[in-house]
Short mmCIF file of C-alpha atoms in Angstrom, two decimals:
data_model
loop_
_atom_site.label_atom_id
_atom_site.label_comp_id
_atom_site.label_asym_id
_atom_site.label_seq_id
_atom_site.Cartn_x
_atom_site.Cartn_y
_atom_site.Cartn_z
CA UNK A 1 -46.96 99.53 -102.42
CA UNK A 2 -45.66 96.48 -104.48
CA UNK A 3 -46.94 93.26 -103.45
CA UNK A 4 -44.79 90.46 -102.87
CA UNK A 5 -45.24 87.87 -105.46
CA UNK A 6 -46.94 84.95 -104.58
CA UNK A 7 -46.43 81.36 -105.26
CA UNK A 8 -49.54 80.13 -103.10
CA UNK A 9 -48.20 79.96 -99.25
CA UNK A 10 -47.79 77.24 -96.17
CA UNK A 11 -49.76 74.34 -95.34
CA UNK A 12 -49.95 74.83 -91.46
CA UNK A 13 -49.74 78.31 -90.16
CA UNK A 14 -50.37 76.37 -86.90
CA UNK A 15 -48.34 78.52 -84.47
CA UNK A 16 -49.97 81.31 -82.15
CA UNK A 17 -50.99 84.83 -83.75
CA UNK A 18 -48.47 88.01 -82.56
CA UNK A 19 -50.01 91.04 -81.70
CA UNK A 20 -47.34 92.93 -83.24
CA UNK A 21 -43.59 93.38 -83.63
CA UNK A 22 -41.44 92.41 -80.47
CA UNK A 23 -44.71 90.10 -79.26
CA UNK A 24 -43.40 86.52 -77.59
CA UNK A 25 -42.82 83.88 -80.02
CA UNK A 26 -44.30 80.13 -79.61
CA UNK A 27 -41.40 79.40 -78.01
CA UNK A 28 -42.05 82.08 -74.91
CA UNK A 29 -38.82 84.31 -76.75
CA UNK A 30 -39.28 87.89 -77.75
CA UNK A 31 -39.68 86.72 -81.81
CA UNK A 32 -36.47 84.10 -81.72
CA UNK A 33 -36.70 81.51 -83.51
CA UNK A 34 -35.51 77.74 -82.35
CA UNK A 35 -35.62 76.62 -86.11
CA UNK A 36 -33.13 78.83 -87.64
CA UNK A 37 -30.00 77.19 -88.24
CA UNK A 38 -26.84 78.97 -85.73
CA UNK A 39 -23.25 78.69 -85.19
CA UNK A 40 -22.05 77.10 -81.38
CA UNK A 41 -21.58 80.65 -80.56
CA UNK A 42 -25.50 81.79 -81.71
CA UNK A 43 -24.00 84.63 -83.45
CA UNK A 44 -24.81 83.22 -87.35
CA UNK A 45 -28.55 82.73 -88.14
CA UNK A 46 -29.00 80.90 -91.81
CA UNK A 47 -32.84 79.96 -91.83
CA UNK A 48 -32.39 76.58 -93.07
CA UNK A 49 -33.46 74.22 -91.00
CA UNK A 50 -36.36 72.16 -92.24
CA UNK A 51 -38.40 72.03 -89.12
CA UNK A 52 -39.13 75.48 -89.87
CA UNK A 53 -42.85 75.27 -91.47
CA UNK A 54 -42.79 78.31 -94.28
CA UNK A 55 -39.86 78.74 -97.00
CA UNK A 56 -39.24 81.85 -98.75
CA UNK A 57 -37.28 82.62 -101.99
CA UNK A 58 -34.99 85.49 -102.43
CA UNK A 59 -34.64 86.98 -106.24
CA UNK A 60 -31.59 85.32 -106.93
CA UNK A 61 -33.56 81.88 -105.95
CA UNK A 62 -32.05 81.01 -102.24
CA UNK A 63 -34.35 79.05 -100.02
CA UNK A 64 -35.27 80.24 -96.57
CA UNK A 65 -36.80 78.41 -93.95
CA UNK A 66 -38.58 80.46 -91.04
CA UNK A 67 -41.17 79.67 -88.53
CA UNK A 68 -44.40 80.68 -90.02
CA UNK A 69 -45.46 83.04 -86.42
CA UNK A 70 -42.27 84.94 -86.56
CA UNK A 71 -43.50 86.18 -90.05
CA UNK A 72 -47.22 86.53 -88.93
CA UNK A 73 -45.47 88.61 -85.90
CA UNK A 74 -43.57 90.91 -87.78
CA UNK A 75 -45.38 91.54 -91.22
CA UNK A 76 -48.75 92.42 -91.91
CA UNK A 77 -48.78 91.02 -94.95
CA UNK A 78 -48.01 87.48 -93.83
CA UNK A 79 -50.29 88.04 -91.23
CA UNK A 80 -52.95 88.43 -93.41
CA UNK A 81 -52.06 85.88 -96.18
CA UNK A 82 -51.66 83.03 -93.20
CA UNK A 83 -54.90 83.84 -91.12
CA UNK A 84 -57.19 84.15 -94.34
CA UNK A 85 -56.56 80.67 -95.05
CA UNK A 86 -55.75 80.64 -98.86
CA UNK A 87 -51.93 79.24 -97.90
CA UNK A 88 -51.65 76.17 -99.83
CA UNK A 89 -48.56 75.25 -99.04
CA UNK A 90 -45.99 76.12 -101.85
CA UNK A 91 -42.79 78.68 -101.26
CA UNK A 92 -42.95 82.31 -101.23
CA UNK A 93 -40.85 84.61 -103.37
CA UNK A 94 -40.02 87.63 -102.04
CA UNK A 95 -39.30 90.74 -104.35
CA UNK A 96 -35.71 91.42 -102.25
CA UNK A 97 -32.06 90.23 -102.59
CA UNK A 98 -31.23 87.60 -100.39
CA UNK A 99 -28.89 89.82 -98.05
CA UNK A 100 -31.52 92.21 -97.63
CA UNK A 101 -34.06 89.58 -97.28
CA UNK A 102 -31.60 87.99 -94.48
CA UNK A 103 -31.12 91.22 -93.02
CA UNK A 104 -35.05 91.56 -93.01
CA UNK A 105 -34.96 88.25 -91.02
CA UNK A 106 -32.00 89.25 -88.14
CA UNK A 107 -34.11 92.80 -87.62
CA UNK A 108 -37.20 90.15 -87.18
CA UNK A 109 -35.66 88.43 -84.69
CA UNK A 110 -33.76 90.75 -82.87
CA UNK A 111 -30.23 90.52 -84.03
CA UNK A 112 -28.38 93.29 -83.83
CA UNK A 113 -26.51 93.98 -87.01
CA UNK A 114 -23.52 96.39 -87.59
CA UNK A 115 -25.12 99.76 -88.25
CA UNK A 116 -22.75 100.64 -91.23
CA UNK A 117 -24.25 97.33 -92.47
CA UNK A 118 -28.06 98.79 -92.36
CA UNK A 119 -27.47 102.11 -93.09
CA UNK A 120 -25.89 101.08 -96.65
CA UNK A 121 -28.95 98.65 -97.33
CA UNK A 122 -31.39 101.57 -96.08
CA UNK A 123 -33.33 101.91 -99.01
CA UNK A 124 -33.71 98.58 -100.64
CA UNK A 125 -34.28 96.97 -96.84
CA UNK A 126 -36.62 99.89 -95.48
CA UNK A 127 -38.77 99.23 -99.16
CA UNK A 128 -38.85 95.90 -98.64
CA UNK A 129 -40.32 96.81 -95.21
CA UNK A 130 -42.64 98.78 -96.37
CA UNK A 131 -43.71 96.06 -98.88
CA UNK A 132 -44.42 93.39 -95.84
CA UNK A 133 -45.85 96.24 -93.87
CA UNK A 134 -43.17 95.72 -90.90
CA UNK A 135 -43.08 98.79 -89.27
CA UNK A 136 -41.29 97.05 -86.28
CA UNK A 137 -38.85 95.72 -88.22
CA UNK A 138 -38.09 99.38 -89.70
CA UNK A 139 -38.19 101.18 -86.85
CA UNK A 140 -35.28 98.59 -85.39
CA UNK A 141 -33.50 99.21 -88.85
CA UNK A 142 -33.67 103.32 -87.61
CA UNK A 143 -32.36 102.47 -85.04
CA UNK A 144 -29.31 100.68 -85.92
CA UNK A 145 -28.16 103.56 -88.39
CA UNK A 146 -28.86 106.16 -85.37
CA UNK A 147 -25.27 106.15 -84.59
CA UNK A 148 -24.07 106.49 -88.35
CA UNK A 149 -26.12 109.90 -88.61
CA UNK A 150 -23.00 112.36 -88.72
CA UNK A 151 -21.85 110.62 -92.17
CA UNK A 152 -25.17 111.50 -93.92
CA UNK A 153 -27.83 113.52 -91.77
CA UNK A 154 -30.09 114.21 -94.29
CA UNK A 155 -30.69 110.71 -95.78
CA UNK A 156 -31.16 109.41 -92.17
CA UNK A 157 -33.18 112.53 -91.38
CA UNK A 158 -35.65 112.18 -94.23
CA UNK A 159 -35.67 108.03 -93.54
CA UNK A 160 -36.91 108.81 -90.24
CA UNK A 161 -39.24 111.87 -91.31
CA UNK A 162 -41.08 109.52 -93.78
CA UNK A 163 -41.49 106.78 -90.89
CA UNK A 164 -42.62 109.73 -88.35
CA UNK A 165 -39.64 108.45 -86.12
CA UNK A 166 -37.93 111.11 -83.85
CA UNK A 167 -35.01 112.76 -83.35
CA UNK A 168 -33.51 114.24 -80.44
CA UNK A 169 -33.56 118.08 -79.77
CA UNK A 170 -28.90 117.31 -79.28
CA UNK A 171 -29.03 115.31 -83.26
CA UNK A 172 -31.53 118.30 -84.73
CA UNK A 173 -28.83 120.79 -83.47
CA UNK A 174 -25.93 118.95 -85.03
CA UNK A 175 -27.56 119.88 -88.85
CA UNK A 176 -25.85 122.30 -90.94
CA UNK A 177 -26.78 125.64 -92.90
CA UNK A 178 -25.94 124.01 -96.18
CA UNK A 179 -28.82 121.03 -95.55
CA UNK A 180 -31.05 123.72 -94.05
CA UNK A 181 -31.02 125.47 -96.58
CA UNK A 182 -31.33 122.48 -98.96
CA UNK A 183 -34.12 121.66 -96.89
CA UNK A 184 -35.95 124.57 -97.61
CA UNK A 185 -35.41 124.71 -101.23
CA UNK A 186 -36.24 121.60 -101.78
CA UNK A 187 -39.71 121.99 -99.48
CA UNK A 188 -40.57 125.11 -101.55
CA UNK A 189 -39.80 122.41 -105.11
CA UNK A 190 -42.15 119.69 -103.82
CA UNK A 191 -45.14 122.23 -103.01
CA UNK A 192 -44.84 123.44 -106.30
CA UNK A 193 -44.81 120.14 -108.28
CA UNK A 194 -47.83 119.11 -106.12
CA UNK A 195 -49.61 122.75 -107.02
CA UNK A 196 -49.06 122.08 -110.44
CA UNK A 197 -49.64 118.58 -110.15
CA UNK A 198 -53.48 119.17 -108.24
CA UNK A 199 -54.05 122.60 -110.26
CA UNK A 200 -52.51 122.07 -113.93
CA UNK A 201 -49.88 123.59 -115.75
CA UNK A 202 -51.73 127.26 -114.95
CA UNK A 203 -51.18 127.01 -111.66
CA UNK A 204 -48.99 129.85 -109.72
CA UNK A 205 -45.17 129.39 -109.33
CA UNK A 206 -45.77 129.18 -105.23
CA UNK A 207 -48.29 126.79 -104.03
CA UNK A 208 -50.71 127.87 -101.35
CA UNK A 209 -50.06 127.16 -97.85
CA UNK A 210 -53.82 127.14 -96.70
CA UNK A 211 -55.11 124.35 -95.98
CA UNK A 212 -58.54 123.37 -97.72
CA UNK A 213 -59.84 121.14 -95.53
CA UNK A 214 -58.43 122.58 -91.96
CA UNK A 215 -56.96 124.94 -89.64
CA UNK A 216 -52.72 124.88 -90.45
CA UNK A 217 -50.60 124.92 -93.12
CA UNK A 218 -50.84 122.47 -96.31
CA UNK A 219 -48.49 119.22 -95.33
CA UNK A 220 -45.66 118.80 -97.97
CA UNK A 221 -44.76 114.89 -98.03
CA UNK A 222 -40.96 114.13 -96.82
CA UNK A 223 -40.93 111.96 -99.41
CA UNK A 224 -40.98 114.28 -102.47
CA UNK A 225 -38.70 116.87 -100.36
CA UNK A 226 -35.86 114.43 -100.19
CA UNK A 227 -36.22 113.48 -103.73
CA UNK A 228 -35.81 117.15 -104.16
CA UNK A 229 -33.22 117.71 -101.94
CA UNK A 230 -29.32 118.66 -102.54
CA UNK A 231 -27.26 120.61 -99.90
CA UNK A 232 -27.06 124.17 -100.67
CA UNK A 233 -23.05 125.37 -100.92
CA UNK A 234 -20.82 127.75 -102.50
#
């Protein structure tokens, strides 16, 4: 996992620790912060408002303000970095775009954002989770793109496969031959590059489904089966 890179972090961490994602914030909300900037209507969050006590830099150099326990809430990472005391103060740069990074932010605080929106920022926003270690955060970004399943099932599927989210019995059904059977091609692919890849280039065309260490089959990553995977048609 890439780290976020660090220009040494916040003088005073000061605000109460979070148990986890969706824990209540300083201010007694559930993670809403009262030092992001808003609209009249509270619909716009821009994280600039300089009571805010951490700022964060996007790659193209924007400058976010956020309350240092909303990050310590929702991000391991931050967590750690802000409770081991090496924080001295100066901004962090995070390795993200600054619409993902906002969109990181509105999941954070729990903003609901158009699902079309998340589901075509899926990969850079669910790495960039994945880099903080917010699981909370992308489990709200599944979520969101729950209702956009029907335009791509598969990416949404695998998404959710490699964050051992769920799917419901009615969504499984709605699947098609041609991604079941790209499903299974592309299962029987990633066994065999990780047989050749444990057992050299002598290994047999068909990796082995027993287990070495167990009692069921040999688990093939979701990961390397969607980077294998193409619908089967024609």
């Amino acid at each position: 996992m890439s780290e976020p890179v660090l220009l040494p972090p916040v003088p005073n961490p000061g605000s109460p620790d979070h148990a986890g994602p969706g824990a209540k914030g300083a201010d007694g909300t559930n993670g809403m912060s009262v030092t992001s900037s808003k609209q009249s209507n509270g619909t716009v969050m821009t994280y600039v408002d300089p009571a805010a006590d951490f700022s964060l830099v996007s790659v193209e150099g924007r400058v976010f303000k956020v309350d240092s326990y909303i990050l310590k809430a929702h991000s391991t990472f931050f967590h750690d970095l802000l409770n081991d005391g090496s924080h001295s103060g100066e901004p962090i740069h995070i390795p993200a775009s600054s619409r993902i990074f906002k969109a990181w932010l509105d999941l954070a605080h729990l903003r609901d954002r158009p699902p079309s929106m998340v589901c075509g920022m899926r990969e850079p926003l669910l790495k960039l989770c994945d880099d903080l270690g917010s699981r909370g955060v992308s489990e709200r970004a599944l979520f969101h793109m729950h209702s956009k399943i029907e335009k791509d099932p598969w990416a949404i599927f695998a998404l959710a496969s490699q964050k051992n989210n769920a799917i419901t019995p009615a969504l499984a059904g709605t699947v098609t031959l041609p991604y079941l059977l790209g499903l299974y091609v592309a299962a029987l692919k990633a066994k065999d590059k990780a047989h050749a890849t444990e057992h050299g280039p002598g290994a047999s065309r068909v990796g082995s489904i027993e287990s070495e260490q167990g009692d069921g089959l040999d688990e093939t990553c979701w990961k390397a089966i969607a980077e294998h995977f193409v619908p089967v048609v024609g």
